[in-house]
CSV table of C-alpha atoms and ligand atoms in Angstrom, one decimal:
chain,number,residue,atom,x,y,z
A,204,UNK,CA,1.3,124.9,78.6
A,205,UNK,CA,4.8,125.4,77.1
A,206,UNK,CA,5.1,126.3,73.4
A,207,UNK,CA,5.7,123.6,70.8
A,208,UNK,CA,7.7,124.4,67.7
A,209,UNK,CA,5.9,123.7,64.4
A,210,UNK,CA,6.9,120.6,62.4
A,211,UNK,CA,4.3,121.3,59.8
A,212,UNK,CA,3.0,124.9,59.7
A,213,UNK,CA,-0.6,126.1,59.3
A,214,UNK,CA,0.3,127.4,55.8
A,215,UNK,CA,1.7,124.0,54.7
A,216,UNK,CA,-1.4,122.2,56.1
A,217,UNK,CA,-3.7,124.7,54.2
A,218,UNK,CA,-1.8,124.0,51.0
A,219,UNK,CA,-2.1,120.2,51.4
A,220,UNK,CA,-5.8,120.3,52.2
A,221,UNK,CA,-6.5,122.5,49.2
A,222,UNK,CA,-4.6,120.0,46.9
A,223,UNK,CA,-6.3,117.0,48.5
A,224,UNK,CA,-9.7,118.6,48.2
A,225,UNK,CA,-9.2,119.4,44.5
A,226,UNK,CA,-8.1,115.8,43.8
A,227,UNK,CA,-11.0,114.3,45.7
A,228,UNK,CA,-13.4,116.7,43.9
A,229,UNK,CA,-12.2,115.4,40.5
A,230,UNK,CA,-12.0,111.8,41.5
A,231,UNK,CA,-15.5,111.5,43.0
A,232,UNK,CA,-17.4,113.8,40.6
A,233,UNK,CA,-20.8,112.2,40.0
A,234,UNK,CA,-20.4,109.6,42.7
A,235,UNK,CA,-22.3,109.2,46.0
A,236,UNK,CA,-19.5,110.2,48.3
A,237,UNK,CA,-19.5,109.7,52.1
A,238,UNK,CA,-16.7,111.3,54.1
A,239,UNK,CA,-16.2,109.1,57.1
A,240,UNK,CA,-14.3,110.8,59.9
A,241,UNK,CA,-12.6,108.8,62.6
A,242,UNK,CA,-13.1,110.6,65.9
A,243,UNK,CA,-11.7,112.5,67.6
A,244,UNK,CA,-8.4,113.5,66.1
A,245,UNK,CA,-9.6,114.0,62.5
A,246,UNK,CA,-12.3,116.6,63.1
A,247,UNK,CA,-10.1,119.6,62.4
A,248,UNK,CA,-8.8,118.0,59.2
A,249,UNK,CA,-12.4,117.1,58.2
A,250,UNK,CA,-13.6,120.6,58.8
A,251,UNK,CA,-10.9,122.0,56.5
A,252,UNK,CA,-11.1,119.4,53.8
A,253,UNK,CA,-14.9,119.8,53.7
A,254,UNK,CA,-14.4,123.4,52.6
A,255,UNK,CA,-12.0,122.3,49.8
A,256,UNK,CA,-14.3,119.7,48.2
A,257,UNK,CA,-16.5,121.3,45.6
A,258,UNK,CA,-18.8,118.3,44.8
A,259,UNK,CA,-21.8,117.1,46.9
A,260,UNK,CA,-21.0,114.7,49.8
A,261,UNK,CA,-22.3,113.5,53.1
A,262,UNK,CA,-20.4,113.2,56.3
A,263,UNK,CA,-20.6,110.7,59.2
A,264,UNK,CA,-18.5,109.6,62.2
A,265,UNK,CA,-17.1,106.6,63.8
A,266,UNK,CA,-15.1,106.4,67.0
A,267,UNK,CA,-12.4,103.8,67.8
A,268,UNK,CA,-10.1,103.7,70.7
A,269,UNK,CA,-6.5,102.6,70.3
A,270,UNK,CA,-4.0,104.4,72.4
A,271,UNK,CA,-5.6,105.6,75.6
A,272,UNK,CA,-3.2,108.0,77.2
A,273,UNK,CA,-0.1,106.2,76.1
A,274,UNK,CA,2.2,107.1,73.2
A,275,UNK,CA,2.6,103.6,72.0
A,276,UNK,CA,0.1,101.3,70.2
A,277,UNK,CA,-1.7,98.6,72.2
A,278,UNK,CA,-2.8,96.9,69.0
A,279,UNK,CA,-6.3,96.6,70.5
A,280,UNK,CA,-9.1,98.3,68.6
A,281,UNK,CA,-12.5,99.0,70.0
A,282,UNK,CA,-15.5,100.5,68.2
A,283,UNK,CA,-16.9,103.1,70.5
A,284,UNK,CA,-19.3,104.7,68.0
A,285,UNK,CA,-20.6,103.0,64.8
A,286,UNK,CA,-22.4,104.2,61.8
A,287,UNK,CA,-26.2,104.2,61.8
A,288,UNK,CA,-26.6,104.4,58.1
A,289,UNK,CA,-26.0,101.7,55.4
A,290,UNK,CA,-22.9,102.2,53.3
A,291,UNK,CA,-23.7,99.5,50.8
A,292,UNK,CA,-23.1,100.8,47.3
A,293,UNK,CA,-21.7,104.1,48.4
A,294,UNK,CA,-18.3,105.6,47.9
A,295,UNK,CA,-16.7,105.8,51.3
A,296,UNK,CA,-13.6,107.9,52.0
A,297,UNK,CA,-12.2,107.5,55.4
A,298,UNK,CA,-10.8,110.8,56.8
A,299,UNK,CA,-8.0,110.1,59.2
A,300,UNK,CA,-5.6,112.4,61.0
A,301,UNK,CA,-2.7,110.0,61.3
A,302,UNK,CA,-1.6,106.5,60.4
A,303,UNK,CA,1.0,105.1,62.8
A,304,UNK,CA,1.2,101.3,63.0
A,305,UNK,CA,-1.8,101.1,60.7
A,306,UNK,CA,-3.5,98.6,63.0
A,307,UNK,CA,-6.5,100.9,63.7
A,308,UNK,CA,-7.1,101.7,60.1
A,309,UNK,CA,-6.7,98.1,58.8
A,310,UNK,CA,-9.2,96.8,61.4
A,311,UNK,CA,-11.7,99.5,60.4
A,312,UNK,CA,-11.2,98.9,56.7
A,313,UNK,CA,-11.9,95.2,57.2
A,314,UNK,CA,-15.0,95.9,59.1
A,315,UNK,CA,-16.3,98.4,56.5
A,316,UNK,CA,-15.4,96.2,53.5
A,317,UNK,CA,-17.8,93.6,54.9
A,318,UNK,CA,-20.6,96.1,54.5
A,319,UNK,CA,-20.1,96.2,50.7
A,320,UNK,CA,-19.4,99.9,49.9
A,321,UNK,CA,-19.0,100.7,46.2
A,322,UNK,CA,-15.4,101.8,47.0
A,323,UNK,CA,-13.4,102.3,50.2
A,324,UNK,CA,-10.4,104.6,50.3
A,325,UNK,CA,-8.4,106.5,52.9
A,326,UNK,CA,-7.4,110.2,53.1
A,327,UNK,CA,-4.9,110.6,55.8
A,328,UNK,CA,-3.3,114.0,56.7
A,329,UNK,CA,-0.2,112.3,58.2
A,330,UNK,CA,1.4,108.9,57.8
A,331,UNK,CA,4.4,107.6,59.8
A,332,UNK,CA,5.4,105.2,57.0
A,333,UNK,CA,8.5,103.9,58.7
A,334,UNK,CA,6.3,102.8,61.6
A,335,UNK,CA,3.6,101.0,59.5
A,336,UNK,CA,3.2,97.4,60.6
A,337,UNK,CA,0.6,96.8,58.0
A,338,UNK,CA,1.1,98.0,54.5
A,339,UNK,CA,-1.7,100.3,53.6
A,340,UNK,CA,-0.9,103.2,51.3
A,341,UNK,CA,-3.6,105.8,51.7
A,342,UNK,CA,-4.8,106.9,48.3
A,343,UNK,CA,-4.8,110.5,49.6
A,344,UNK,CA,-2.0,111.6,51.9
A,345,UNK,CA,-0.8,114.9,53.2
A,346,UNK,CA,2.6,114.4,54.7
A,347,UNK,CA,4.9,111.5,55.4
A,348,UNK,CA,6.2,111.9,59.0
A,349,UNK,CA,9.3,110.8,60.7
A,350,UNK,CA,9.1,108.6,63.8
A,351,UNK,CA,7.8,111.3,66.2
A,352,UNK,CA,4.9,111.8,68.4
A,353,UNK,CA,3.0,114.8,67.1
A,354,UNK,CA,0.2,117.0,68.4
A,355,UNK,CA,-2.0,119.8,67.3
A,356,UNK,CA,-4.5,120.3,64.4
A,357,UNK,CA,-6.9,117.9,66.2
A,358,UNK,CA,-4.2,115.5,67.4
A,359,UNK,CA,-3.8,115.1,71.2
A,360,UNK,CA,-1.6,113.8,73.9
A,361,UNK,CA,-3.9,112.8,76.8
A,362,UNK,CA,-6.5,115.2,75.3
A,363,UNK,CA,-4.1,118.2,75.3
A,364,UNK,CA,-3.0,120.3,72.4
A,365,UNK,CA,-5.8,119.6,69.9
A,366,UNK,CA,-6.4,123.3,69.3
A,367,UNK,CA,-2.9,124.1,68.0
A,368,UNK,CA,-3.3,125.5,64.5
A,369,UNK,CA,-0.1,123.6,63.3
A,370,UNK,CA,1.5,120.2,63.8
A,371,UNK,CA,4.2,120.1,66.5
A,372,UNK,CA,6.6,117.5,67.7
A,373,UNK,CA,6.0,116.6,71.4
A,374,UNK,CA,9.6,115.8,72.1
A,375,UNK,CA,11.4,118.5,73.9
A,376,UNK,CA,8.3,119.5,75.9
B,692,IMP,P1,-2.3,103.2,64.7
B,692,IMP,O1,-3.3,102.1,64.9
B,692,IMP,O2,-1.0,102.8,65.3
B,692,IMP,O3,-2.1,103.5,63.2
B,692,IMP,O4,-2.7,104.5,65.5
B,692,IMP,C1,-3.6,105.4,64.9
B,692,IMP,C2,-4.2,106.3,65.9
B,692,IMP,O5,-3.3,106.5,67.0
B,692,IMP,C3,-4.4,107.7,65.3
B,692,IMP,O6,-5.6,107.7,64.7
B,692,IMP,C4,-4.2,108.6,66.5
B,692,IMP,O7,-5.4,108.7,67.2
B,692,IMP,C5,-3.2,107.9,67.4
B,692,IMP,N1,-1.8,108.4,67.1
B,692,IMP,C6,-0.8,107.7,66.5
B,692,IMP,N2,0.3,108.5,66.4
B,692,IMP,C7,0.0,109.7,67.0
B,692,IMP,C8,0.7,110.9,67.2
B,692,IMP,O8,1.9,111.0,66.8
B,692,IMP,N3,0.1,111.9,67.8
B,692,IMP,C9,-1.2,111.7,68.3
B,692,IMP,N4,-1.9,110.6,68.1
B,692,IMP,C10,-1.4,109.6,67.4
B,693,MG,MG1,-7.3,108.9,64.7
């Protein structure tokens, strides 16, 4: 595997997760918070943000498929793993690795809103705003990205590179 230059360094990610964790801890103090991680790309971000949130919370997972092994959006969203617990009346915070077209997230949010949570917000580490086809400003966001295909820190290309401790641009590899 060739080396990939960092676009966002491990230090910058650590700083962002600390700031996001502090904000979330303030905003959800006293509330029944459920961190909902969208598999698989967000697991590394989830693990880090969990250790920066200082209030009680529960975690759960959903899996959706969007891209397969291609670098472009198919627009089709399939739920591969759903929640087993009721989210009615709970404060749900979706933990996402990256928002690209926004199609995956907007589909997921529509589905979850139908289950009547007390609140539903998004915490995304990365957002390719210039590529959003659906306007959804995550309440919590780490970095705005240029139009690039990135890997590392949980993000993959055909299941590769998830273990890189930083975010790198796949171009030039
Ligand atoms: P969207 O529906 O176009 O917003 O796509 C969102 C999903 O596509 C993300 O949760 C990722 O799984 C994947 N994805 C989008 N852009 C990238 C990227 O640059 N690197 C790796 N995965 C990506
Ligand atoms: Mg994802």
